[in-house]
Tab-separated table of C-alpha atoms in Angstrom:
chain	number	residue	atom	x	y	z
A	43	MET	CA	4.607	7.686	-1.936
A	44	LYS	CA	-1.918	6.492	0.402
A	45	SER	CA	-15.847	7.471	3.167
A	46	TYR	CA	-17.240	8.808	0.227
A	47	ASN	CA	-20.860	7.829	0.820
A	48	ARG	CA	-21.931	11.194	-0.515
A	49	ILE	CA	-20.565	9.868	-3.783
A	50	ALA	CA	-22.806	6.905	-3.244
A	51	VAL	CA	-21.691	5.280	-6.426
A	52	PHE	CA	-18.271	6.945	-6.496
A	53	THR	CA	-17.751	7.427	-10.211
A	54	GLY	CA	-20.496	9.904	-11.041
A	55	ALA	CA	-19.913	12.314	-8.168
A	56	ALA	CA	-16.148	12.095	-8.424
A	57	VAL	CA	-16.274	13.042	-12.085
A	58	ALA	CA	-18.624	15.905	-11.262
A	59	ALA	CA	-16.308	17.161	-8.537
A	60	THR	CA	-13.345	16.870	-10.877
A	61	LEU	CA	-15.103	18.887	-13.548
A	62	ALA	CA	-15.624	21.618	-10.978
A	63	LEU	CA	-11.977	21.508	-9.923
A	64	SER	CA	-10.550	21.511	-13.430
A	65	ALA	CA	-12.936	24.014	-14.998
A	66	CYS	CA	-11.201	26.910	-16.710
A	67	GLY	CA	-12.235	30.342	-17.862
A	68	GLY	CA	-14.765	32.821	-16.569
A	69	ALA	CA	-14.771	34.705	-13.308
A	70	SER	CA	-14.590	32.517	-10.226
A	71	PRO	CA	-17.383	32.961	-7.680
A	72	ALA	CA	-16.479	33.974	-4.154
A	73	ALA	CA	-15.438	31.018	-2.037
A	74	GLU	CA	-18.092	29.715	0.321
A	75	LYS	CA	-17.295	28.537	3.813
A	76	SER	CA	-16.607	24.793	3.945
A	77	PRO	CA	-18.987	22.710	6.075
A	78	THR	CA	-18.076	22.196	9.730
A	79	VAL	CA	-17.147	18.576	10.372
A	80	ASN	CA	-16.404	16.360	13.329
A	81	THR	CA	-12.914	14.853	13.419
A	82	LYS	CA	-11.216	12.274	15.640
A	83	THR	CA	-9.903	15.056	17.870
A	84	SER	CA	-11.800	18.326	18.133
A	85	GLY	CA	-10.089	21.127	16.212
A	86	ILE	CA	-7.538	18.818	14.580
A	87	LEU	CA	-7.502	17.197	11.143
A	88	SER	CA	-5.456	13.999	11.473
A	89	ILE	CA	-3.750	13.119	8.188
A	90	GLY	CA	-2.136	9.811	7.213
A	91	SER	CA	0.906	10.309	4.959
A	92	ASP	CA	3.925	8.187	4.063
A	93	LEU	CA	6.624	10.807	4.626
A	94	THR	CA	9.275	8.928	2.622
A	95	TYR	CA	8.048	9.962	-0.816
A	96	PRO	CA	9.528	13.309	-1.948
A	97	PRO	CA	8.497	15.677	-3.432
A	98	TYR	CA	4.956	14.765	-2.318
A	99	ASP	CA	5.491	13.574	1.247
A	100	MET	CA	8.721	13.912	3.222
A	101	LEU	CA	10.441	15.182	6.333
A	102	THR	CA	12.553	18.322	6.028
A	103	ASP	CA	14.490	19.241	9.164
A	104	GLY	CA	12.252	16.804	11.000
A	105	LYS	CA	9.018	18.470	9.862
A	106	PRO	CA	6.427	17.220	7.326
A	107	ALA	CA	6.891	18.837	3.905
A	108	GLY	CA	6.007	18.393	0.241
A	109	PHE	CA	2.992	18.765	-2.023
A	110	ASP	CA	0.524	16.790	0.104
A	111	VAL	CA	1.639	18.619	3.233
A	112	ASP	CA	1.310	22.047	1.602
A	113	PHE	CA	-2.053	21.030	0.173
A	114	MET	CA	-3.436	19.720	3.443
A	115	ASN	CA	-2.149	22.733	5.361
A	116	ALA	CA	-4.237	24.875	2.997
A	117	VAL	CA	-7.254	22.557	3.292
A	118	SER	CA	-6.999	22.504	7.088
A	119	ALA	CA	-6.844	26.299	7.224
A	120	ASP	CA	-9.946	26.489	5.034
A	121	LEU	CA	-11.743	24.075	7.360
A	122	GLY	CA	-10.622	25.963	10.461
A	123	LEU	CA	-8.685	22.938	11.732
A	124	LYS	CA	-5.092	22.303	12.780
A	125	PRO	CA	-3.320	19.696	10.581
A	126	GLN	CA	-1.595	16.810	12.321
A	127	PHE	CA	0.381	14.359	10.173
A	128	SER	CA	0.733	10.678	11.027
A	129	ASP	CA	3.752	9.154	9.251
A	130	THR	CA	2.533	5.762	8.002
A	131	ARG	CA	4.147	3.377	5.542
A	132	PHE	CA	2.192	3.185	2.312
A	133	ALA	CA	1.377	-0.535	2.494
A	134	GLN	CA	-0.526	0.053	5.762
A	135	ILE	CA	-2.072	3.428	4.968
A	136	VAL	CA	-5.511	2.226	3.822
A	137	ALA	CA	-5.730	-0.167	6.757
A	138	GLY	CA	-5.020	2.824	8.989
A	139	ILE	CA	-7.995	4.854	7.777
A	140	LYS	CA	-10.251	1.818	8.124
A	141	ALA	CA	-9.038	1.445	11.714
A	142	ASP	CA	-9.759	5.142	12.475
A	143	ARG	CA	-6.093	6.013	13.090
A	144	TYR	CA	-6.549	9.298	11.184
A	145	ASP	CA	-9.317	11.287	9.508
A	146	VAL	CA	-7.982	11.444	5.953
A	147	ILE	CA	-5.245	9.994	3.770
A	148	ALA	CA	-3.162	12.500	1.801
A	149	SER	CA	-0.302	10.418	0.447
A	150	THR	CA	-0.391	10.417	-3.358
A	151	LEU	CA	-2.946	7.605	-3.197
A	152	TYR	CA	-3.810	6.591	-6.749
A	153	VAL	CA	-7.507	6.130	-7.477
A	154	SER	CA	-8.381	2.589	-8.534
A	155	GLU	CA	-11.412	0.332	-8.735
A	156	ALA	CA	-10.169	-1.865	-5.893
A	157	ARG	CA	-9.423	1.072	-3.596
A	158	SER	CA	-12.778	2.699	-4.327
A	159	LYS	CA	-14.345	-0.304	-2.592
A	160	GLU	CA	-12.290	0.338	0.562
A	161	VAL	CA	-12.271	4.133	0.905
A	162	ASP	CA	-14.127	7.170	-0.395
A	163	PHE	CA	-12.098	9.505	-2.594
A	164	VAL	CA	-11.890	13.222	-3.229
A	165	PRO	CA	-9.794	13.524	-6.436
A	166	TYR	CA	-7.374	16.450	-6.196
A	167	PHE	CA	-4.684	16.063	-8.891
A	168	GLN	CA	-3.307	13.660	-11.465
A	169	THR	CA	0.132	12.317	-12.195
A	170	GLY	CA	1.757	9.402	-14.025
A	171	ASN	CA	4.781	7.153	-13.868
A	172	ALA	CA	8.286	7.244	-15.303
A	173	ILE	CA	11.034	4.673	-15.775
A	174	LEU	CA	14.434	5.202	-14.155
A	175	VAL	CA	17.574	3.412	-15.367
A	176	PRO	CA	21.327	3.854	-14.805
A	177	LYS	CA	22.689	6.814	-16.762
A	178	ASP	CA	24.599	4.650	-19.267
A	179	ALA	CA	21.854	2.030	-19.742
A	180	THR	CA	19.883	1.532	-22.914
A	181	PRO	CA	16.707	3.634	-22.610
A	182	LEU	CA	13.490	1.821	-21.713
A	183	THR	CA	10.867	4.174	-23.100
A	184	ASN	CA	7.557	2.491	-22.233
A	185	ALA	CA	6.057	-0.270	-20.105
A	186	GLN	CA	6.474	-2.913	-22.817
A	187	ASP	CA	10.215	-2.227	-22.883
A	188	LEU	CA	10.235	-3.727	-19.374
A	189	CYS	CA	9.308	-7.208	-20.623
A	190	GLY	CA	11.913	-9.658	-19.327
A	191	LYS	CA	13.362	-7.035	-16.969
A	192	LYS	CA	13.558	-6.776	-13.186
A	193	VAL	CA	11.782	-3.646	-11.955
A	194	SER	CA	11.656	-2.132	-8.464
A	195	VAL	CA	8.454	-0.484	-7.207
A	196	ILE	CA	6.809	0.504	-3.919
A	197	THR	CA	4.726	-2.178	-2.218
A	198	ALA	CA	0.930	-1.954	-2.585
A	199	THR	CA	0.963	0.519	-5.480
A	200	VAL	CA	-1.250	0.187	-8.547
A	201	ILE	CA	1.786	-0.363	-10.786
A	202	ALA	CA	2.953	-3.160	-8.497
A	203	LYS	CA	-0.265	-4.949	-9.455
A	204	LEU	CA	-0.429	-3.930	-13.106
A	205	MET	CA	3.053	-4.909	-14.254
A	206	PRO	CA	3.064	-8.590	-13.245
A	207	THR	CA	-0.508	-9.034	-14.521
A	208	THR	CA	-1.963	-6.814	-17.259
A	209	GLU	CA	1.397	-5.598	-18.593
A	210	SER	CA	3.071	-9.010	-18.379
A	211	ASP	CA	0.120	-10.569	-20.209
A	212	LYS	CA	0.868	-8.162	-23.070
A	213	CYS	CA	4.514	-9.255	-22.935
A	214	LYS	CA	3.543	-12.916	-23.227
A	215	ALA	CA	1.115	-12.190	-26.060
A	216	ALA	CA	4.006	-10.566	-27.944
A	217	GLY	CA	6.232	-13.584	-27.352
A	218	LYS	CA	8.308	-11.863	-24.657
A	219	GLN	CA	9.158	-12.735	-21.066
A	220	PRO	CA	6.983	-11.268	-18.271
A	221	ILE	CA	8.128	-8.414	-16.042
A	222	THR	CA	9.716	-9.414	-12.737
A	223	VAL	CA	8.542	-6.970	-10.083
A	224	GLN	CA	10.450	-6.476	-6.844
A	225	GLU	CA	8.503	-4.561	-4.198
A	226	PHE	CA	9.994	-2.350	-1.481
A	227	PRO	CA	8.366	-0.553	1.483
A	228	THR	CA	9.664	2.876	0.432
A	229	ASP	CA	10.706	4.625	-2.751
A	230	PRO	CA	14.312	5.240	-1.576
A	231	GLU	CA	14.715	1.481	-1.044
A	232	ALA	CA	13.428	0.845	-4.574
A	233	THR	CA	15.964	3.372	-5.855
A	234	GLN	CA	18.786	1.767	-3.864
A	235	ALA	CA	17.947	-1.579	-5.491
A	236	LEU	CA	18.507	0.058	-8.882
A	237	LEU	CA	21.728	1.778	-7.803
A	238	SER	CA	23.080	-1.549	-6.517
A	239	ALA	CA	22.104	-3.362	-9.757
A	240	GLN	CA	19.591	-5.664	-8.072
A	241	VAL	CA	17.090	-4.583	-10.723
A	242	ASP	CA	17.265	-3.238	-14.278
A	243	ALA	CA	14.872	-0.332	-13.785
A	244	GLN	CA	12.639	1.455	-11.311
A	245	MET	CA	9.065	2.540	-12.028
A	246	THR	CA	7.850	5.434	-9.922
A	247	ASP	CA	5.826	8.618	-10.039
A	248	ALA	CA	7.155	11.066	-12.640
A	249	ALA	CA	7.678	13.923	-10.174
A	250	VAL	CA	9.417	11.559	-7.765
A	251	ALA	CA	11.622	10.283	-10.585
A	252	LYS	CA	12.781	13.827	-11.340
A	253	THR	CA	13.742	14.275	-7.692
A	254	VAL	CA	15.615	10.949	-7.696
A	255	VAL	CA	17.724	12.013	-10.682
A	256	GLU	CA	18.657	15.235	-8.884
A	257	LYS	CA	19.463	13.517	-5.583
A	258	THR	CA	21.620	10.824	-7.191
A	259	ASN	CA	23.690	13.447	-9.019
A	260	GLY	CA	22.863	12.057	-12.435
A	261	ARG	CA	23.772	8.428	-11.686
A	262	LEU	CA	20.262	7.602	-12.860
A	263	LYS	CA	18.167	9.009	-15.697
A	264	ILE	CA	14.517	9.081	-16.718
A	265	SER	CA	14.356	6.965	-19.862
A	266	SER	CA	10.591	6.914	-20.554
A	267	ASP	CA	9.424	9.385	-23.191
A	268	SER	CA	5.916	10.127	-21.837
A	269	LEU	CA	3.794	9.587	-18.715
A	270	ILE	CA	3.047	5.903	-18.147
A	271	TYR	CA	-0.381	5.045	-16.719
A	272	PRO	CA	-1.675	8.622	-16.213
A	273	ILE	CA	-3.789	8.378	-13.108
A	274	ALA	CA	-6.009	10.383	-10.800
A	275	VAL	CA	-4.899	10.862	-7.200
A	276	GLY	CA	-7.355	11.212	-4.342
A	277	LEU	CA	-7.650	12.222	-0.742
A	278	ALA	CA	-9.310	9.287	0.997
A	279	VAL	CA	-11.663	9.071	3.960
A	280	LYS	CA	-13.214	6.091	5.697
A	281	LYS	CA	-16.001	4.620	3.626
A	282	GLY	CA	-19.322	6.134	4.579
A	283	ASN	CA	-17.853	9.321	6.079
A	284	ALA	CA	-19.992	11.515	3.833
A	285	ALA	CA	-19.687	14.632	6.012
A	286	LEU	CA	-15.893	14.764	5.804
A	287	GLN	CA	-15.870	13.835	2.127
A	288	GLN	CA	-18.278	16.668	1.403
A	289	ALA	CA	-16.259	19.139	3.476
A	290	LEU	CA	-12.994	18.184	1.732
A	291	THR	CA	-14.610	18.453	-1.696
A	292	LYS	CA	-15.880	21.941	-0.871
A	293	SER	CA	-12.534	22.954	0.574
A	294	VAL	CA	-10.698	21.933	-2.602
A	295	GLU	CA	-13.186	23.979	-4.609
A	296	ASN	CA	-12.450	26.943	-2.328
A	297	LEU	CA	-8.699	26.567	-2.916
A	298	LYS	CA	-9.359	26.675	-6.630
A	299	THR	CA	-11.441	29.829	-6.279
A	300	SER	CA	-8.765	31.531	-4.172
A	301	GLY	CA	-6.007	30.626	-6.644
A	302	GLU	CA	-4.095	28.543	-4.083
A	303	TYR	CA	-4.914	25.318	-5.945
A	304	ALA	CA	-3.325	26.523	-9.201
A	305	LYS	CA	-0.252	27.825	-7.338
A	306	LEU	CA	0.381	24.443	-5.737
A	307	LEU	CA	-0.067	22.556	-9.011
A	308	THR	CA	2.430	24.867	-10.695
A	309	LYS	CA	4.925	24.686	-7.818
A	310	TYR	CA	5.054	20.883	-7.935
A	311	ASN	CA	4.525	20.429	-11.686
A	312	VAL	CA	1.380	18.297	-11.401
A	313	GLN	CA	-1.975	18.654	-13.118
A	314	ALA	CA	-5.656	19.067	-12.323
A	315	VAL	CA	-7.633	15.857	-12.785
A	316	ASP	CA	-8.855	15.177	-16.305
A	317	PRO	CA	-12.290	13.495	-16.026
A	318	ALA	CA	-11.257	10.988	-18.713
A	319	VAL	CA	-8.190	10.023	-16.665
A	320	LEU	CA	-10.377	9.647	-13.560
A	321	THR	CA	-12.764	7.366	-15.436
A	322	GLU	CA	-9.851	5.189	-16.631
A	323	SER	CA	-8.306	5.155	-13.157
A	324	LEU	CA	-11.524	3.700	-11.763
A	325	LYS	CA	-11.254	0.794	-14.181
A	326	GLN	CA	-7.850	-0.255	-12.891
A	327	GLY	CA	-7.396	-2.971	-10.330
């Protein structure tokens, strides 16, 4: 667990693209060839991913794997390009696209108002967050249960900004102590902080949380009772790179038409983007 000039004002076109991606029912038209685009290296689509964030982005036997990798392999094939993954820590991933280190970010990068000013998005799925606690701890079922608690998160994530501000303001308004957020470069480090009792809970993506429970052999449990902060996730290109944004948007539509999109969502237990969730995501800091 990171240039949409064609979506000149991002919100309207992103919602339109999402409606196309999430539409259900009726016969799908035949997929059209995605536009040919120029990339940093001819014939290669360079992809920035933080490969420390299973099940989305990881290394398996030394090779990139996970949802984003499977997804971008399919996108690259549709575009007639060879995928090349650049393992980049999440806190630096947006800076990397702005510095032209890769063509596109595919790293479970949550859509937000602040990020939409730095990159151009192609929404491709939605997820949400879950709370992890030690297996014998009192359940913390929602974000307000974290008031007065120490919580580990990944650096530079949306939740890292929301909990000490918006969520803590709600805590104070209710006469409770604010949330103390401890940030870590990677999700495994945030988990280790919980296992070593440095924090009371960890907030992370719901699919990631499920993987953590499995990998820690039940030492931790998911205590939240529903998705926290449901949010749209986007591929990101350098701002103003309308050609690549358009090509990626078309490619995702082609994956939906072919059925590959639905297969990947089912395999990783994530969802197509709900336009209402996208709209709310764009309001977040």
